[in-house]
Each structure stands twice: as C-alpha cells, then as structure tokens.
PDB file of C-alpha atoms in Angstrom:
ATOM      1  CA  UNK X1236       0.000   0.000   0.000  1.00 48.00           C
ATOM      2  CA  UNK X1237       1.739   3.725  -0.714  1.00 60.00           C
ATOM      3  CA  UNK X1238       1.961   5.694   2.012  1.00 74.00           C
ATOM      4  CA  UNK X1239      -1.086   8.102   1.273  1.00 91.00           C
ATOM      5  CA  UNK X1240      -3.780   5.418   0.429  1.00 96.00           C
ATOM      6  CA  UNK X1241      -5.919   6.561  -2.666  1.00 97.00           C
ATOM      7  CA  UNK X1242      -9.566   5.833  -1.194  1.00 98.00           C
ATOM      8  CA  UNK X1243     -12.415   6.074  -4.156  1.00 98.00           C
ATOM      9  CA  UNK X1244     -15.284   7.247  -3.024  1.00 98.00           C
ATOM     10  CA  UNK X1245     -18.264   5.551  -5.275  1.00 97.00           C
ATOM     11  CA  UNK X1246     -21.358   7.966  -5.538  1.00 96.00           C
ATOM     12  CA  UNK X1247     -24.290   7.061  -7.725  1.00 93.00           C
ATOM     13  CA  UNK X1248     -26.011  10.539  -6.039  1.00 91.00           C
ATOM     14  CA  UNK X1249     -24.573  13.808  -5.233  1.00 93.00           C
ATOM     15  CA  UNK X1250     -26.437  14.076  -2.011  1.00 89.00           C
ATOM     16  CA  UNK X1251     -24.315  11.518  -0.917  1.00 90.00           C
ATOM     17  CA  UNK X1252     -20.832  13.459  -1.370  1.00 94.00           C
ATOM     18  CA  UNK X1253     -20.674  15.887   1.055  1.00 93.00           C
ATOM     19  CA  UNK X1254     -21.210  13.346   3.917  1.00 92.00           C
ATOM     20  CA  UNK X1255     -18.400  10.904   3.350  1.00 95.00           C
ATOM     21  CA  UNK X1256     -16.490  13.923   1.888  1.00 96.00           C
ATOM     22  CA  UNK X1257     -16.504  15.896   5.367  1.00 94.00           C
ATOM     23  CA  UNK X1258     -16.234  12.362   7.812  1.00 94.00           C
ATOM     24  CA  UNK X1259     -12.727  11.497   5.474  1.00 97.00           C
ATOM     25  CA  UNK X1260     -11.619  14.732   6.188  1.00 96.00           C
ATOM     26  CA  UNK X1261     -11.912  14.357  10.064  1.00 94.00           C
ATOM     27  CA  UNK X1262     -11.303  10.998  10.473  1.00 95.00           C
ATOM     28  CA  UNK X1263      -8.790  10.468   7.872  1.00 97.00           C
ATOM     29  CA  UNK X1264      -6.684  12.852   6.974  1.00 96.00           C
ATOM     30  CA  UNK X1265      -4.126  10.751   5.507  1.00 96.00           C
ATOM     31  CA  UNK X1266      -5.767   9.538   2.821  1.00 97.00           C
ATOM     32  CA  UNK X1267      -5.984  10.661  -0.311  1.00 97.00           C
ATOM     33  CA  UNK X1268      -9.869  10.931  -1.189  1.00 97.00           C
ATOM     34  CA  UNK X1269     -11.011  11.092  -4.626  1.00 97.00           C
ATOM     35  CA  UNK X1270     -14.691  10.800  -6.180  1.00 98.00           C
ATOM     36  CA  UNK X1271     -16.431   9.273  -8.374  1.00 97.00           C
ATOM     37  CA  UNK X1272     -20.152  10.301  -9.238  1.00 97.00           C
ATOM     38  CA  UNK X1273     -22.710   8.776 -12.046  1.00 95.00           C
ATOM     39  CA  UNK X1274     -25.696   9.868 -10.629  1.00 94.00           C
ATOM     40  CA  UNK X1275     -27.275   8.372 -13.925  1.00 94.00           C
ATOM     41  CA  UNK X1276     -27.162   5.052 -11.446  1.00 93.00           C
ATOM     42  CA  UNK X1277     -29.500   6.665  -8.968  1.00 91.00           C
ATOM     43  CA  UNK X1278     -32.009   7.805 -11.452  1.00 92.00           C
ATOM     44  CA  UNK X1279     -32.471   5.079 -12.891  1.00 93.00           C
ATOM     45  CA  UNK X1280     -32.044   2.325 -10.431  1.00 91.00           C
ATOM     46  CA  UNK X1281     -35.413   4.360  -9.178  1.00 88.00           C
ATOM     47  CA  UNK X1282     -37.447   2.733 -12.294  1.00 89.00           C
ATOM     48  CA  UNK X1283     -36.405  -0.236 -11.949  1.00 87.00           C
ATOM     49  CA  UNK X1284     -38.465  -1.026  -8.166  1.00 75.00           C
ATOM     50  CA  UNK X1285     -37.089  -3.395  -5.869  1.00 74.00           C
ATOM     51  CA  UNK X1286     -34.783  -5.920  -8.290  1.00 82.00           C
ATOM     52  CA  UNK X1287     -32.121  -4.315  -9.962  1.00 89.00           C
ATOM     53  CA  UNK X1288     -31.060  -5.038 -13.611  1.00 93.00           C
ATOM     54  CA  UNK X1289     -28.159  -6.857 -15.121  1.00 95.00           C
ATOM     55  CA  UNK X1290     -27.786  -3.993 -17.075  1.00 95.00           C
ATOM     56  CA  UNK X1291     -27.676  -1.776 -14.194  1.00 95.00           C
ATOM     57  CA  UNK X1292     -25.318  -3.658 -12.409  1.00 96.00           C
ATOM     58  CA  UNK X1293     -23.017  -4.318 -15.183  1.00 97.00           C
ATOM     59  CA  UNK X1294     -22.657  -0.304 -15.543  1.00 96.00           C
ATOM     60  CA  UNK X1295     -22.437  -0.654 -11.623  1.00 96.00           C
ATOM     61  CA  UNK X1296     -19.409  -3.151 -12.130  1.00 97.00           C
ATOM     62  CA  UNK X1297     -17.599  -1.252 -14.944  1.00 97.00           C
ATOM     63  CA  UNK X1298     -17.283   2.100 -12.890  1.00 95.00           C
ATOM     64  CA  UNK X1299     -15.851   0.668 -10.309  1.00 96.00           C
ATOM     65  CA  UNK X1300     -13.343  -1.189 -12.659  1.00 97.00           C
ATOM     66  CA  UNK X1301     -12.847   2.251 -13.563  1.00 98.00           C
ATOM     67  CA  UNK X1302     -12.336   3.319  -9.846  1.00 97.00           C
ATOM     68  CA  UNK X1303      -9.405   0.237  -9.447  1.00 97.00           C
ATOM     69  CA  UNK X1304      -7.685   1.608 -12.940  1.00 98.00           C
ATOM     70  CA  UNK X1305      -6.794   4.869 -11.431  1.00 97.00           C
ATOM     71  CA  UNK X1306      -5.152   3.557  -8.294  1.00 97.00           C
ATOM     72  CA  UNK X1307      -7.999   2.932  -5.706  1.00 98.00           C
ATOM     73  CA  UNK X1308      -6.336   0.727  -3.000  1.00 97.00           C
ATOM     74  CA  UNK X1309     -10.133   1.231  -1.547  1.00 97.00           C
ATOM     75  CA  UNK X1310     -13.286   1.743  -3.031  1.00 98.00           C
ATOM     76  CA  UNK X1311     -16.289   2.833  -0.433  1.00 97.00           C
ATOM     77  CA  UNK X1312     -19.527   2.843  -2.165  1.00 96.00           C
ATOM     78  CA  UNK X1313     -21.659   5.352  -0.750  1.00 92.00           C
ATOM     79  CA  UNK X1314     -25.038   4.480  -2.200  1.00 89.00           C
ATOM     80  CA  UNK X1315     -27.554   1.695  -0.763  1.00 82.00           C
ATOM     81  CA  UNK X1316     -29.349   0.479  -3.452  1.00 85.00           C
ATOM     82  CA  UNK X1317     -26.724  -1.354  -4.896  1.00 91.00           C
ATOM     83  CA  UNK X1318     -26.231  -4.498  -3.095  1.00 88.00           C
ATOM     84  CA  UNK X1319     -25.837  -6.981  -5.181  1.00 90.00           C
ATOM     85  CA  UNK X1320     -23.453  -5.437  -7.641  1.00 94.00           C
ATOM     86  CA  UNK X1321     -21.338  -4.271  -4.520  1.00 94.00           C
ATOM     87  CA  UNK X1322     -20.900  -7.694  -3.391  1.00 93.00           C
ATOM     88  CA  UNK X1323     -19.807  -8.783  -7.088  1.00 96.00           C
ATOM     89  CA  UNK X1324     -17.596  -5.695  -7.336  1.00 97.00           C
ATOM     90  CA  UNK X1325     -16.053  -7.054  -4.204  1.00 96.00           C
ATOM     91  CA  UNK X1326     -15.247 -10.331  -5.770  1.00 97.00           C
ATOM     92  CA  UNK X1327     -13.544  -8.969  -8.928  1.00 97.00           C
ATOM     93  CA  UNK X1328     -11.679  -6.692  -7.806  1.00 97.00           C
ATOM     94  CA  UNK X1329      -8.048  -7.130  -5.750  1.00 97.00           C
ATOM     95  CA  UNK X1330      -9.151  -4.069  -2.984  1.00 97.00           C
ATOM     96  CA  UNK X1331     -11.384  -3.487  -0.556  1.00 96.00           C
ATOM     97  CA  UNK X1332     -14.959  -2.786  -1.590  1.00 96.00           C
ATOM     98  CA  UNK X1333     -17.169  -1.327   1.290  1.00 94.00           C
ATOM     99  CA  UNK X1334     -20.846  -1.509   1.470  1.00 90.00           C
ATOM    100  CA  UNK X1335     -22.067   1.757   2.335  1.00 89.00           C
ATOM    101  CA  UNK X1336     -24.079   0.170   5.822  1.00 89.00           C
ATOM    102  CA  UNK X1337     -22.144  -2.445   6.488  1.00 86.00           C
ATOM    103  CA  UNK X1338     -20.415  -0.955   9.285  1.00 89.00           C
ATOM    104  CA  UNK X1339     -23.347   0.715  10.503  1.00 93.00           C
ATOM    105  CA  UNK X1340     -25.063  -2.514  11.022  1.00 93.00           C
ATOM    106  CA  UNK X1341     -22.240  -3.466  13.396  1.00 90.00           C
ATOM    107  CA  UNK X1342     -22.612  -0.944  15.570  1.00 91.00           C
ATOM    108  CA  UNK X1343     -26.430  -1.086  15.704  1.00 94.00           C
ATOM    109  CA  UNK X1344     -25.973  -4.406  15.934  1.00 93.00           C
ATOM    110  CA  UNK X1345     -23.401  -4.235  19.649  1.00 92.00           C
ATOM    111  CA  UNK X1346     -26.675  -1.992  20.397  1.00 94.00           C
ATOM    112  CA  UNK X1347     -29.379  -4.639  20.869  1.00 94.00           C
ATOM    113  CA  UNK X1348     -31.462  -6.451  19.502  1.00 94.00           C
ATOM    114  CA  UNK X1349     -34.132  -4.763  18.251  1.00 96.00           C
ATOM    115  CA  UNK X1350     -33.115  -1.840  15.306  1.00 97.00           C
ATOM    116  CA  UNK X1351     -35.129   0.928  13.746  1.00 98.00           C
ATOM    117  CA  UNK X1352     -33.872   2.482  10.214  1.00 97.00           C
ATOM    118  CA  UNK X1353     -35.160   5.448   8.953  1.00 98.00           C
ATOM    119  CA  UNK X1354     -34.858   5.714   4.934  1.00 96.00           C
ATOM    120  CA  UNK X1355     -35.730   8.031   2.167  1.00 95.00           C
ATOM    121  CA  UNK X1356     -34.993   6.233  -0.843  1.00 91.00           C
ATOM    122  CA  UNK X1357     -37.176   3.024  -1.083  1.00 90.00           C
ATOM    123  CA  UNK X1358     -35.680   1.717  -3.718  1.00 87.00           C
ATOM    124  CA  UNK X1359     -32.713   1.151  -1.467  1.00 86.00           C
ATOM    125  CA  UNK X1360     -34.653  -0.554   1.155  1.00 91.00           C
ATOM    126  CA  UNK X1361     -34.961  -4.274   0.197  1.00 88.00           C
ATOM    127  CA  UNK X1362     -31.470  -4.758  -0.429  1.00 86.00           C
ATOM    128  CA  UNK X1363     -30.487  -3.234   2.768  1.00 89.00           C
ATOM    129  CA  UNK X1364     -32.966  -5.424   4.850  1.00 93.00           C
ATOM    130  CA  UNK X1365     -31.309  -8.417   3.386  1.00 90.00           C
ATOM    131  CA  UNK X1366     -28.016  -7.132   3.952  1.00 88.00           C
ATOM    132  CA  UNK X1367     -28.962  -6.635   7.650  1.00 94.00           C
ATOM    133  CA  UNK X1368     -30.453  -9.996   7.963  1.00 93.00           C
ATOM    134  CA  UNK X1369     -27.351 -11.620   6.408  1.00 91.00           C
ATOM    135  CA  UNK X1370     -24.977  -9.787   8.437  1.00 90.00           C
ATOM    136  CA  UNK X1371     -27.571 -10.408  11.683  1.00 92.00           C
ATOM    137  CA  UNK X1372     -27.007 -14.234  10.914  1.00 92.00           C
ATOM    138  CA  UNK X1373     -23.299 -14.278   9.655  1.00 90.00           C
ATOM    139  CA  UNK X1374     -22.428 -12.554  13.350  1.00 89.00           C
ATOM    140  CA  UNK X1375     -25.402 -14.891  15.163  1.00 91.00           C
ATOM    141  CA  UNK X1376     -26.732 -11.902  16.581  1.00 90.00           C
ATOM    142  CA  UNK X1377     -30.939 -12.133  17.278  1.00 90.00           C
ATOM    143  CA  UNK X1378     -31.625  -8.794  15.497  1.00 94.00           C
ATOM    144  CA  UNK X1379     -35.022  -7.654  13.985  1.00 95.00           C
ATOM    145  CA  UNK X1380     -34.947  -4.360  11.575  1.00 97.00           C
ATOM    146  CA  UNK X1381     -38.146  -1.913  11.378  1.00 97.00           C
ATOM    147  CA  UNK X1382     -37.918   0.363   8.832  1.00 97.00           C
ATOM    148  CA  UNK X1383     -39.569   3.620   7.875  1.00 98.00           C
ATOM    149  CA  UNK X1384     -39.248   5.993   4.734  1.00 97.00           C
ATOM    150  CA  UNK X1385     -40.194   8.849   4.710  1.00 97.00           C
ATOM    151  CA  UNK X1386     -41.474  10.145   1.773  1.00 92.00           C
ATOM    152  CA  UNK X1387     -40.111  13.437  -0.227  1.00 95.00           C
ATOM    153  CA  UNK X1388     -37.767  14.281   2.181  1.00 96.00           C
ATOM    154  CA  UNK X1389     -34.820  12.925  -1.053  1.00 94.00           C
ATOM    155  CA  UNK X1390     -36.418  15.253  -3.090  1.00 94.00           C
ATOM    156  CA  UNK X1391     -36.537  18.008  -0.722  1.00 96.00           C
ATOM    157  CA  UNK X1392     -32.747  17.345  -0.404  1.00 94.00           C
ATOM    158  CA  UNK X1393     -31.828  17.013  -3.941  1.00 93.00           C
ATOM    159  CA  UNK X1394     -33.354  20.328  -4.334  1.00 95.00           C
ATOM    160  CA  UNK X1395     -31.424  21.996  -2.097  1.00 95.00           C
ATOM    161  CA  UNK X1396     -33.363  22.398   1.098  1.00 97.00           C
ATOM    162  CA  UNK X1397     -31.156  20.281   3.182  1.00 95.00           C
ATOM    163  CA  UNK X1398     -33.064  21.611   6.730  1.00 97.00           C
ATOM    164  CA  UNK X1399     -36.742  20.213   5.232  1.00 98.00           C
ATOM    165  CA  UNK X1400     -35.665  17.288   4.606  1.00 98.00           C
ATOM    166  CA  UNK X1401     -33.946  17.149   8.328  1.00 97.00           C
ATOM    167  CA  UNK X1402     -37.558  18.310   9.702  1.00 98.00           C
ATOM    168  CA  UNK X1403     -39.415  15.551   8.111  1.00 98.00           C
ATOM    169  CA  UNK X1404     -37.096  12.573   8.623  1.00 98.00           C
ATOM    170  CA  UNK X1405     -36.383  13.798  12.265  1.00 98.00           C
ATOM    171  CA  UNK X1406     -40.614  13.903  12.872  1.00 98.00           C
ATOM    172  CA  UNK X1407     -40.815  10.271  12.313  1.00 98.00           C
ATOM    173  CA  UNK X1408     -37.738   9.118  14.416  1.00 98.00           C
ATOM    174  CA  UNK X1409     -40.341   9.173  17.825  1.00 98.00           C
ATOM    175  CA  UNK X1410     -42.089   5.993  15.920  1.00 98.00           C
ATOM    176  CA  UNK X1411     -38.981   4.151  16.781  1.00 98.00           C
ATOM    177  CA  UNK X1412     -38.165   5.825  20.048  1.00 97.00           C
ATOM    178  CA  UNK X1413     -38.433   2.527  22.073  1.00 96.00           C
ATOM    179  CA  UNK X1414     -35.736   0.395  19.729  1.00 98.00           C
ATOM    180  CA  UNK X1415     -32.157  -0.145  20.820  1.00 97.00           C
ATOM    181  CA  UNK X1416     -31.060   2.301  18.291  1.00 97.00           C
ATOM    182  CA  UNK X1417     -31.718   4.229  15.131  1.00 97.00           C
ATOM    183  CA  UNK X1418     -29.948   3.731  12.216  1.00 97.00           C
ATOM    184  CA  UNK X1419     -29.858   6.265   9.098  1.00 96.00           C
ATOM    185  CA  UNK X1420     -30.453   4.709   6.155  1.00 94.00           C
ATOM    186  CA  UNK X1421     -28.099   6.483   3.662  1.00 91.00           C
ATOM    187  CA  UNK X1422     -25.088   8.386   3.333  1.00 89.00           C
ATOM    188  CA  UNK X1423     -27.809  11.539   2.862  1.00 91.00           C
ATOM    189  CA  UNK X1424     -29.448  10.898   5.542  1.00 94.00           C
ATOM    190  CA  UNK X1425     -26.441  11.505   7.905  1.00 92.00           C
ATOM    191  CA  UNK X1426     -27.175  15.165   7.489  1.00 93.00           C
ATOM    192  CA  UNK X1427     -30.504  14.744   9.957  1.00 96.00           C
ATOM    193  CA  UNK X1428     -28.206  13.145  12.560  1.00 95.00           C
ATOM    194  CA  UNK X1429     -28.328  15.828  15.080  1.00 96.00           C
ATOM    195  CA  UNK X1430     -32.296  16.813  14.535  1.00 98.00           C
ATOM    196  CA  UNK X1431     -32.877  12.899  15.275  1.00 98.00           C
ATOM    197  CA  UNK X1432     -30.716  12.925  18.324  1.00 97.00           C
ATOM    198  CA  UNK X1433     -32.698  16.083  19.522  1.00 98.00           C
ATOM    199  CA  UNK X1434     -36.202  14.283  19.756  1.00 98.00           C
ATOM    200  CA  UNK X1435     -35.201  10.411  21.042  1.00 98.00           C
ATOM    201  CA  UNK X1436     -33.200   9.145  23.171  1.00 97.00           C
ATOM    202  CA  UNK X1437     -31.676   6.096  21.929  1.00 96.00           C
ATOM    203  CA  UNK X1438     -28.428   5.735  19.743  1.00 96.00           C
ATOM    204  CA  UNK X1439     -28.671   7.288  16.349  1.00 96.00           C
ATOM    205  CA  UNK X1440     -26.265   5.943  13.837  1.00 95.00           C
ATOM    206  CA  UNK X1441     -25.053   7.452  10.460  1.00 91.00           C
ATOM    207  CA  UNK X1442     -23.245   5.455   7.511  1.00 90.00           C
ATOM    208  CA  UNK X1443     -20.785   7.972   6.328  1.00 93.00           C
ATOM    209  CA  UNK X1444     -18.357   7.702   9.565  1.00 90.00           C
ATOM    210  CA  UNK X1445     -18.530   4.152  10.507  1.00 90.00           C
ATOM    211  CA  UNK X1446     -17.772   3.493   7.166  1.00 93.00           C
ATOM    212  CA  UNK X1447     -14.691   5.376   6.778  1.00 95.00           C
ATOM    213  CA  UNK X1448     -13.438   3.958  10.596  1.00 93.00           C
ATOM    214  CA  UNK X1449     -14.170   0.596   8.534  1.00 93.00           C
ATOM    215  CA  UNK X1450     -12.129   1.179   5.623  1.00 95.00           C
ATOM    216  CA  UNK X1451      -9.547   2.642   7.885  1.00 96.00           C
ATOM    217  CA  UNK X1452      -8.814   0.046   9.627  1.00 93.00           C
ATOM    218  CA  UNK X1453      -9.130  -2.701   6.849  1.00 93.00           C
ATOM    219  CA  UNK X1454      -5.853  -1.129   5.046  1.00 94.00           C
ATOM    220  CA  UNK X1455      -4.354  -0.902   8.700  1.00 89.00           C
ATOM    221  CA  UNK X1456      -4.821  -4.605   8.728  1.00 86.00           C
ATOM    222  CA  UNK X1457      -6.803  -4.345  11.379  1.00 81.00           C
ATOM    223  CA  UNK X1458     -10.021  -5.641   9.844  1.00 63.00           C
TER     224      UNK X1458
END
C-alpha cells in the first residue's frame, strides 16, 4: 500500500458526497480521497423497483473497474441500493470494496437487539434489509430491523433544502423511540443526525463515519 492510500469514493447521487467527503476529512486525513459520481445510477435504479437489472449492475461493475484503474487501493460505495453489484464488485476486484451500511449494522448491531432504520430512498430498502439480515445471521446476533421511509424528504434534499428534509425525517424518528437504536439509512441521511438525536433518546447511527473507521482500519490490517 503507498503511504497516502488513494480511497475512491463511489457515488451514484450527489447528495451523498458531502457526507463521506466531510467524515474522510476528520477521520482520515491521511488519505488521499477522490470521487467518483454517475448519478445516472440513482435515477435510474429508481425505475427499476425493488430488483435491480443486469444492465444496471453491469454499468455498476464497470465504474468501479474504472475506480481500481486509477489507483484505488479502496473503493467505499456510498449508495444503498446497490447491493448486489457491490458484493460482485467485491469479488472482482483485488481491494477493498465497502458496502455503504455495512459498518453501521455493526454498531447497531453491539446496540441490541431490536433496530429501527429510517430511509428516504425506497428503492434502497430491500437490499439493505437483506443485507442486515445476512450480516444479523453471519455474526449470530438475534436482530429484527423496522424500517420507515419517509417520503419526499430525497427530493426536498436534492433540491437543495437540506433543513426540510432534516424536519421531516427527524418527525418520524419518535415511531422508533423505544428500539435499541436508530440507524440512518443512507449516506444523505447523515445530514438529519443531530435533529434525530434532539427528539429520542436512543443511539442514532449514520453510515458515512462508521464506514470510513471501517475502511480505515481494513488497510491498517486491522479488519
């Protein structure tokens, strides 16, 4: 590994940048951070309902062959709705390939048993569940997922009104006030963080640092 890691950072939104952007820049310094965005991925994975395409995830895989031509000794995806194709990404390629919740769902996980996730892209949601499921049973750990999305508060974001969209995913955290924490769905979500913590009192968990932590310490071999 060089001594200033190259870390690709795999956006398929923008709303997702700024997130992973600003939790790389606290929490790693060191590495050297560099972006990728087809939001093209987003749009249209948003047609396609729950299942996603062959098509889409062969686009999916070529990017991020893309991403280990230029140097990535990481890749961190930061969208959710990509699950499948992450997973074959990972098995291609010679690096590290981060899910975007994966280390989220450990820490929710060393929380208890019983996990709330608040989402506001649906699409995303099916693949995640299984994800959390999978990585509930791979660890042995009795955990049940309840899920919410709330709806418009993605397209309140993508327009620019970043403190709307706080305000309506924040008003339906009290539905899952009595879980054993809170976990926010996607990297865009992270932005609501502190409106969530405001109004329950459980943990509240966001993608964007665990996720870097993660990586972190996988090229630290200490994964």
């Amino acid at each position: 590994m060089k001594s200033r890691p190259r870390i690709v950072l795999y956006h398929a939104t923008p709303v997702a940048m700024e997130p992973v952007i600003s939790s790389m820049a606290r929490l790693w310094p060191e590495a050297e951070a560099v972006n990728l965005l087809d939001d093209g991925l987003t749009i249209d994975r948003a047609k396609e309902g729950s299942e996603l395409s062959d098509e889409l995830t062969g686009r999916f895989l070529d990017f991020g062959r893309y991403a280990h031509r230029i140097g990535a000794d990481g890749i961190l995806v930061t969208c959710s709705a990509f699950g499948p194709a992450i997973e074959k990404m990972a098995d291609e390629l010679p690096v590290p390939v981060l899910k975007p919740n994966e280390a989220m769902f450990r820490d929710a996980i060393a929380a208890g048993g019983r996990i709330g996730m608040l989402a506001t892209f649906a699409p995303a949601v099916s693949t995640m569940t299984e994800e959390f499921s999978q990585f509930a049973a791979d660890t042995g750990a009795a955990a049940t997922l309840d899920t919410i999305v709330v709806a418009d508060a993605i397209d309140l974001l993508r327009k620019g009104d970043a403190a709307a969209h706080n305000r309506l995913v924040a008003a339906r955290a009290p539905e899952l006030a009595r879980h054993d924490a809170i976990m926010l769905a996607h990297f865009s979500t992270s932005r609501a963080a502190e409106a969530v913590r405001a109004v329950v009192d459980v943990p509240v968990l966001s993608a964007p640092d665990a996720a870097v932590l993660r990586m972190r310490a996988l090229l630290n071999g200490e994964g």
